[in-house]
PDB file of C-alpha atoms in Angstrom:
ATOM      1  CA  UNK A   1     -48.635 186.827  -6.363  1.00 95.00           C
ATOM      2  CA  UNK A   2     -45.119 186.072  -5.973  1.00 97.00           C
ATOM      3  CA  UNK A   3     -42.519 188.092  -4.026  1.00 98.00           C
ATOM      4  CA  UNK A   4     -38.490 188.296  -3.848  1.00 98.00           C
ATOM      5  CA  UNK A   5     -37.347 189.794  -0.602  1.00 98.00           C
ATOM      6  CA  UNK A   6     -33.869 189.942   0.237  1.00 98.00           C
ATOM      7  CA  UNK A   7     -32.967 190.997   4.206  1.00 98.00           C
ATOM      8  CA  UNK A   8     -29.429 193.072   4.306  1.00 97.00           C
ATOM      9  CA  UNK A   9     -27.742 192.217   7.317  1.00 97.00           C
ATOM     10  CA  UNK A  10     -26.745 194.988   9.654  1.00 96.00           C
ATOM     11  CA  UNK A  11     -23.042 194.716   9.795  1.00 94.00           C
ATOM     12  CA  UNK A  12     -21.901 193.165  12.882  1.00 94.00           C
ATOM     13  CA  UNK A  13     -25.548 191.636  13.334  1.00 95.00           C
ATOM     14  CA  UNK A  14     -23.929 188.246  13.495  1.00 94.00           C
ATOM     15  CA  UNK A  15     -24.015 187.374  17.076  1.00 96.00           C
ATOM     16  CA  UNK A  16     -27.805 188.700  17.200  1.00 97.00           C
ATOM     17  CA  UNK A  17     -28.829 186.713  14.330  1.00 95.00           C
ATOM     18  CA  UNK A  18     -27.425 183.482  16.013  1.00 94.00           C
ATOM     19  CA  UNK A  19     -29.352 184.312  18.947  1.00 97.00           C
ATOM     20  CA  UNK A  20     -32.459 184.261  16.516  1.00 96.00           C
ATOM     21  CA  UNK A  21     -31.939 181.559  14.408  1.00 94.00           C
ATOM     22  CA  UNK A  22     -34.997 179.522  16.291  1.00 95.00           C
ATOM     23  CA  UNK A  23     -37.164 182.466  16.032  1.00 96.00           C
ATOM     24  CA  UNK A  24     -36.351 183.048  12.301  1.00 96.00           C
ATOM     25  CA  UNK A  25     -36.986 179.703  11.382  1.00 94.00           C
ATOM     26  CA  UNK A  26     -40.079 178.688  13.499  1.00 96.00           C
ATOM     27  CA  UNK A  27     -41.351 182.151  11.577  1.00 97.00           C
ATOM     28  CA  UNK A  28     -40.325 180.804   8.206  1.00 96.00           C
ATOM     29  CA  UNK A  29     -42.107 177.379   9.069  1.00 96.00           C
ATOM     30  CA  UNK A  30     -45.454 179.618   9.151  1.00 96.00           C
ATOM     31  CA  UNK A  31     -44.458 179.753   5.276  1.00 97.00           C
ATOM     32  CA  UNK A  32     -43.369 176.735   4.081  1.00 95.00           C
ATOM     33  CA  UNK A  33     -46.061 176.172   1.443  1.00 96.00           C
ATOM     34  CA  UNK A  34     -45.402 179.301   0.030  1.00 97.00           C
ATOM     35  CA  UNK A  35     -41.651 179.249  -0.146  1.00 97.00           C
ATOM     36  CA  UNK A  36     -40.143 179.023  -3.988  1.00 98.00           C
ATOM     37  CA  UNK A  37     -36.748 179.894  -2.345  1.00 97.00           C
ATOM     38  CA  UNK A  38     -34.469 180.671   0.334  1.00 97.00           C
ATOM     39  CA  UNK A  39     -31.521 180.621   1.637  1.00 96.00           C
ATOM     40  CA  UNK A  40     -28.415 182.778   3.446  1.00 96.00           C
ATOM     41  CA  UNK A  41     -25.952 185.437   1.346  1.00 97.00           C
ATOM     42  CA  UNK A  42     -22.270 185.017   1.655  1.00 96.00           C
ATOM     43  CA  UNK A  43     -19.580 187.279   0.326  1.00 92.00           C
ATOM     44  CA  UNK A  44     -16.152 185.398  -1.230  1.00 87.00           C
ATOM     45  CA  UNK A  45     -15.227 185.535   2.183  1.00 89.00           C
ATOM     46  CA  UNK A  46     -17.998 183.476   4.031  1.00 90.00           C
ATOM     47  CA  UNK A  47     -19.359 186.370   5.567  1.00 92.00           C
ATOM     48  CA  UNK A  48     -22.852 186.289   5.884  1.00 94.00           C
ATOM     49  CA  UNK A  49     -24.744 189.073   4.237  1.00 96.00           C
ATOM     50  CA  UNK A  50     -27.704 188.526   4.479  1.00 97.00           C
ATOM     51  CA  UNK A  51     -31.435 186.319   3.581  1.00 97.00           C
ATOM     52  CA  UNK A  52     -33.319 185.795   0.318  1.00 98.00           C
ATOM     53  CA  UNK A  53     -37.101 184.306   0.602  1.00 98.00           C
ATOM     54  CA  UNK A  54     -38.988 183.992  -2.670  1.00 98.00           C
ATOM     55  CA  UNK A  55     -42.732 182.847  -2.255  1.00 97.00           C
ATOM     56  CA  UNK A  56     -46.336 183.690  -3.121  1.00 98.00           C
ATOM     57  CA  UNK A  57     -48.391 185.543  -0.984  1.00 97.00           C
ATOM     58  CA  UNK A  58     -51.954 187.013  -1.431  1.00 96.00           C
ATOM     59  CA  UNK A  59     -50.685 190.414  -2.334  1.00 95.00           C
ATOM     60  CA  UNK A  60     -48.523 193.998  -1.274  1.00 95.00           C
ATOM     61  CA  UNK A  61     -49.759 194.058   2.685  1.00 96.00           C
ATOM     62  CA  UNK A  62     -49.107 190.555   3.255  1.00 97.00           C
ATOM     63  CA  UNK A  63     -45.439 190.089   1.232  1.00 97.00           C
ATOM     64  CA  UNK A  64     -44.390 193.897   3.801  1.00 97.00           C
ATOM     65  CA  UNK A  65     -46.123 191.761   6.448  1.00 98.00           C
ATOM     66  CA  UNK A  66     -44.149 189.282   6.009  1.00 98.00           C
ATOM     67  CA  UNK A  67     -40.761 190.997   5.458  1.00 98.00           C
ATOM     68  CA  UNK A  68     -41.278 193.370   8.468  1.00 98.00           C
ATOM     69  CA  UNK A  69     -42.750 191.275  11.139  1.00 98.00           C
ATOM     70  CA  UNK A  70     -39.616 188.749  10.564  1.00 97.00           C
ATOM     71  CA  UNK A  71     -37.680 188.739  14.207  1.00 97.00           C
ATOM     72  CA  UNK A  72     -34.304 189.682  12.562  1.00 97.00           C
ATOM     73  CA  UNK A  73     -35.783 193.087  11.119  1.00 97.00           C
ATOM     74  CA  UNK A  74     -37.988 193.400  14.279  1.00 97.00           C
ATOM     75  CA  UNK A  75     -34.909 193.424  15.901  1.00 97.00           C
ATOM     76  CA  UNK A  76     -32.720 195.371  14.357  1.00 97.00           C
ATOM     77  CA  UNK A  77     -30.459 192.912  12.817  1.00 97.00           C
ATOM     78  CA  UNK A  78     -30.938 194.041   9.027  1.00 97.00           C
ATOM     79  CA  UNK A  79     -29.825 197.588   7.546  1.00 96.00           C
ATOM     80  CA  UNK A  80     -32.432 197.103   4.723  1.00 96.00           C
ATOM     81  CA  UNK A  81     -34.915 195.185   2.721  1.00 97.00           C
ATOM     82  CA  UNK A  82     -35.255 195.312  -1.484  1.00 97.00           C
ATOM     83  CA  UNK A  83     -39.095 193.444  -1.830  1.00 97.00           C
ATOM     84  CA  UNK A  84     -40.571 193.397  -4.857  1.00 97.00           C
ATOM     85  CA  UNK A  85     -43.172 191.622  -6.707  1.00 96.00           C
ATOM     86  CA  UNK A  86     -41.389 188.970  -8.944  1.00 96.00           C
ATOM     87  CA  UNK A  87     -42.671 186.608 -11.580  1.00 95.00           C
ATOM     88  CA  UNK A  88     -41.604 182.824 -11.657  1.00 96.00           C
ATOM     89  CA  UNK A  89     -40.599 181.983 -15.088  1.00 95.00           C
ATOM     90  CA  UNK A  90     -39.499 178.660 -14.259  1.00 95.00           C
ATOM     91  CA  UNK A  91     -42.446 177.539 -12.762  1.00 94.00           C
ATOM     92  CA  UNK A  92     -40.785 175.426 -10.318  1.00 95.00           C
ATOM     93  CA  UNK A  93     -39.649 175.632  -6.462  1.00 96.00           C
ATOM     94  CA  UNK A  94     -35.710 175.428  -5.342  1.00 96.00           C
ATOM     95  CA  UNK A  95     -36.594 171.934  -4.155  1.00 94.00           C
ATOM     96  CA  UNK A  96     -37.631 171.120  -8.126  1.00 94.00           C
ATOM     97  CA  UNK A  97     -34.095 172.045  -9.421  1.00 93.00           C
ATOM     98  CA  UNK A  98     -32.459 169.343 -10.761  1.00 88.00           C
ATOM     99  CA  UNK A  99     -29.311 169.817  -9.530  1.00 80.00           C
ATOM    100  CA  UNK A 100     -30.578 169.526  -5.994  1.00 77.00           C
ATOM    101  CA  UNK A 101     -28.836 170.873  -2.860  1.00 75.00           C
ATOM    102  CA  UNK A 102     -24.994 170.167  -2.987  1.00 76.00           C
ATOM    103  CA  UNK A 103     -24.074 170.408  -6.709  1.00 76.00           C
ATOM    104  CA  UNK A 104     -21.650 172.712  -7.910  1.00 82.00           C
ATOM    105  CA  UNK A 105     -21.234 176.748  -6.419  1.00 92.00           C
ATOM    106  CA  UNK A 106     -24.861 178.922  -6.131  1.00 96.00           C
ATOM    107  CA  UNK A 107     -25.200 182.758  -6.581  1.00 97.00           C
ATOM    108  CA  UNK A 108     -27.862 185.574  -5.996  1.00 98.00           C
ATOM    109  CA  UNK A 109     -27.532 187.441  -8.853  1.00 97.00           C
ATOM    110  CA  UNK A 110     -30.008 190.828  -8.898  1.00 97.00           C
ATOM    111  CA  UNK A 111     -29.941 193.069 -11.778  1.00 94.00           C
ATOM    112  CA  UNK A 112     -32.042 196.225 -11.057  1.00 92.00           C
ATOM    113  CA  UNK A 113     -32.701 199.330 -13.468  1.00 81.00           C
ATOM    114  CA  UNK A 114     -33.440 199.929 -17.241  1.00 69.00           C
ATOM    115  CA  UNK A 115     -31.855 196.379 -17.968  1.00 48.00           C
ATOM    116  CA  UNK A 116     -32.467 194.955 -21.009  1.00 48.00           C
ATOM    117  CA  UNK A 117     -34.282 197.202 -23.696  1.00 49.00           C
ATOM    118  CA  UNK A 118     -35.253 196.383 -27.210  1.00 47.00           C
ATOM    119  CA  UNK A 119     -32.941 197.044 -30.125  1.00 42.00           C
ATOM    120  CA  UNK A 120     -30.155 197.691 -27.675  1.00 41.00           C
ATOM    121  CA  UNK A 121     -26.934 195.191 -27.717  1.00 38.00           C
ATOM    122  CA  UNK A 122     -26.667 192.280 -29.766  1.00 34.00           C
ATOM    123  CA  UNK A 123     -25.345 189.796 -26.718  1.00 39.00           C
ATOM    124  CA  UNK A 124     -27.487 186.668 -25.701  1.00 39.00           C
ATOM    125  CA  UNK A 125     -30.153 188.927 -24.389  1.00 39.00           C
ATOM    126  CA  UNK A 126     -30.996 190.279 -27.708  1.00 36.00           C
ATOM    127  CA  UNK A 127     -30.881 186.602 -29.356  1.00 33.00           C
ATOM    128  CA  UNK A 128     -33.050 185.563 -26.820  1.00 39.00           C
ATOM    129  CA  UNK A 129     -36.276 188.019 -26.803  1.00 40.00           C
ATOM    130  CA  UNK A 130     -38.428 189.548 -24.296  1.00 42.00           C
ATOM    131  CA  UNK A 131     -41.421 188.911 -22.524  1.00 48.00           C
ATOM    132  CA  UNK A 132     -43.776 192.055 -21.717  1.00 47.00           C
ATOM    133  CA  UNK A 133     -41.947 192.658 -18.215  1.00 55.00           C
ATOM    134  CA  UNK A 134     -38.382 192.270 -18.952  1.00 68.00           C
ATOM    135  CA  UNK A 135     -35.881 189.658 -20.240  1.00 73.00           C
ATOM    136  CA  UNK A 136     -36.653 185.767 -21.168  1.00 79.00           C
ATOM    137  CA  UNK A 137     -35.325 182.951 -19.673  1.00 86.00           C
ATOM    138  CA  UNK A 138     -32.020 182.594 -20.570  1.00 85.00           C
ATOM    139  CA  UNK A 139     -30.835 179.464 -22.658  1.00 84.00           C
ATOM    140  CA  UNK A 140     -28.900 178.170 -19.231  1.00 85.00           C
ATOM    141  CA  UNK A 141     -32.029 177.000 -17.598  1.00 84.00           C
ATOM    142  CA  UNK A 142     -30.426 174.070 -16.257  1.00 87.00           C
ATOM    143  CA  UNK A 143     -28.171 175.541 -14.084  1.00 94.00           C
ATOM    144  CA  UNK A 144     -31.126 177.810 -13.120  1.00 96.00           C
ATOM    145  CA  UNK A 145     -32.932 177.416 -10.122  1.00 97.00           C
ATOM    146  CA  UNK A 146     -35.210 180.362  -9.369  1.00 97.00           C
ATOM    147  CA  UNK A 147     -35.153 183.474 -11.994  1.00 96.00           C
ATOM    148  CA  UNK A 148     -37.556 186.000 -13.135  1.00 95.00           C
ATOM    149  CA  UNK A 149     -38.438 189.714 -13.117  1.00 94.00           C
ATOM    150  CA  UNK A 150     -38.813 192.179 -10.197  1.00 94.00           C
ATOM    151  CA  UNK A 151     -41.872 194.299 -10.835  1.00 92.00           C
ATOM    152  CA  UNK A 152     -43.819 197.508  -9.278  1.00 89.00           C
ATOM    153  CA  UNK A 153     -46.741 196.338  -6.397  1.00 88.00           C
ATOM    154  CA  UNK A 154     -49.108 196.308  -9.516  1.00 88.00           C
ATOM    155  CA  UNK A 155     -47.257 194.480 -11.417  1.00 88.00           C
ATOM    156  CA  UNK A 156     -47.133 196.651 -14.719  1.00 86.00           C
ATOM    157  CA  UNK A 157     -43.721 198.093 -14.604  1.00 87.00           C
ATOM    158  CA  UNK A 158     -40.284 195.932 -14.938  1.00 89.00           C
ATOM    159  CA  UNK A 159     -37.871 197.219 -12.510  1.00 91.00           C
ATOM    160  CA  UNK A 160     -35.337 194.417 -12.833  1.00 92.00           C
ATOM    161  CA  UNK A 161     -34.214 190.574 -12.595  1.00 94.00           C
ATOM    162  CA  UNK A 162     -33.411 188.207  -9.946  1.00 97.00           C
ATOM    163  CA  UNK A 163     -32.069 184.938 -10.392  1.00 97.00           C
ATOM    164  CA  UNK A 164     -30.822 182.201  -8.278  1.00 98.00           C
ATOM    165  CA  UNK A 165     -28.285 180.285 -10.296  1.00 97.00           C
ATOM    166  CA  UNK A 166     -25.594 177.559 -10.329  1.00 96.00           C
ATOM    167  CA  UNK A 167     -22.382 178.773 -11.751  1.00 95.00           C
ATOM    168  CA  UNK A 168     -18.544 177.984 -11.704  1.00 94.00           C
ATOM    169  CA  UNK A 169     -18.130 181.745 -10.416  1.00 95.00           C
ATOM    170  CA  UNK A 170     -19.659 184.849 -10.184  1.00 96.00           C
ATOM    171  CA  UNK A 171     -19.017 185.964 -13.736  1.00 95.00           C
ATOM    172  CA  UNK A 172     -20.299 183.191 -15.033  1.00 95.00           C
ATOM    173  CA  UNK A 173     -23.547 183.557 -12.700  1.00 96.00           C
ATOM    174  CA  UNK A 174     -23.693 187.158 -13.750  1.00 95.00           C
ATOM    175  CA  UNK A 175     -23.737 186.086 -17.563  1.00 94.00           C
ATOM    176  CA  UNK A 176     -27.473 184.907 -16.851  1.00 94.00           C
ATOM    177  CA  UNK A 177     -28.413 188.796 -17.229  1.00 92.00           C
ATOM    178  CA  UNK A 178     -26.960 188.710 -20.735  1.00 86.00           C
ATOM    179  CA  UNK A 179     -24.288 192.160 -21.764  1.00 75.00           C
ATOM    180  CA  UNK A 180     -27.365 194.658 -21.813  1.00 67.00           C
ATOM    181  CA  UNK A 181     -26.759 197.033 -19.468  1.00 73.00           C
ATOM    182  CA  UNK A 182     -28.137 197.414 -15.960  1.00 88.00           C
ATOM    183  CA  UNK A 183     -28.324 199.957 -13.610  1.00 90.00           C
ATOM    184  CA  UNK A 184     -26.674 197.990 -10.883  1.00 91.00           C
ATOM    185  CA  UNK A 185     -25.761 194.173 -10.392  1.00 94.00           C
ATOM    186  CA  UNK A 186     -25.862 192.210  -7.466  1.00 96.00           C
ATOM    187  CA  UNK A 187     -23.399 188.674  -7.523  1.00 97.00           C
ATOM    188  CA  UNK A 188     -23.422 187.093  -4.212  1.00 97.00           C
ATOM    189  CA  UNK A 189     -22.603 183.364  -3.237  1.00 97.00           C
ATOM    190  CA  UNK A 190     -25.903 181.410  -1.819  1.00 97.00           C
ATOM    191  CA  UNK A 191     -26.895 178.217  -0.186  1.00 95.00           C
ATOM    192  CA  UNK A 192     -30.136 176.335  -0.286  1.00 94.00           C
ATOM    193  CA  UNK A 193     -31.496 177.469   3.429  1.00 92.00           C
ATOM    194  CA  UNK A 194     -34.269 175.911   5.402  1.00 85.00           C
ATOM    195  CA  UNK A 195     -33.496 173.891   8.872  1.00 76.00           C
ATOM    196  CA  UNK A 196     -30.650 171.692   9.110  1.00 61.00           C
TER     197      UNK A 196
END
């Protein structure tokens, strides 16, 4: 089963996270063949806001396992955590995406709520269909590099999309949700993470 979990940073957690950065990633490295994604998120102004991990784990008490026993949240250096159960319809890893590390701008773009619904809008969403749990791939899938829908524990209800996407700016990265409404969107610069 495959998870998106996305750690909020505390604000001012900075100077603690830097003092964990070894403990973070030595955790992460426990992982590593499970890892679809990850990386830091940045506002326009470089500030750091925060970690996405994508991966597949064996199921619900393993993916809060794994969010909760992480030494920033054990100590205290996130404000919250949005995990859900996700579904990768690009069948690839990060490390698979063409575009590799370096090329062009990347953005964490999260689209949570009703979303997408049939017979509503006629935008690229509506052009595009619908799988059972939310919207299809969008026609952009080369400047894709992770993207699929967030979904209850069990799976069975659609609760939103994430997507991690390359973009000349965040309105272009938020276009990959097509002009059906959401409750909320999310558009936050990224970067490929991992040890340097």
């Amino acid at each position: 089963m495959e998870y998106f979990c996305y750690h909020r940073d505390r604000p001012g957690s900075l100077a603690l996270r830097e003092e964990l950065v070894e403990a973070h990633w030595s955790y992460m490295d426990g992982y590593a063949d499970r890892m679809i994604a990850r990386g830091p998120v940045f506002d326009e102004e470089d500030t750091l806001l925060g970690s996405v991990h994508i991966l597949d784990l064996p199921g619900p008490a393993a993916a809060r396992a794994f969010a909760f026993d992480e030494p920033n949240y054990q100590a205290g250096a996130y404000r919250d955590v949005l995990l859900r159960r996700w579904r990768n319809l690009l069948g690839r890893t990060m490390w698979d995406f063409p575009g590799g590390a370096a090329d062009g701008r990347r953005y964490l773009v999260i689209g949570l709520g009703p979303g997408p619904r049939p017979g509503v809008g006629s935008g690229s969403g509506a052009a595009r269909g619908r799988t059972a749990s939310g919207p299809a791939v969008p026609d952009v899938r080369d400047d894709l590099i992770a993207y699929g829908p967030l979904l209850s524990d069990d799976g069975t209800a659609w609760l939103g999309t994430a997507a991690l996407v390359r973009a000349r700016d965040a309105a272009a990265a938020r276009a990959v949700l097509g002009d059906e409404p959401y409750d909320g969107v999310e558009v936050h610069r990224w970067e490929f993470g991992g040890r340097r």
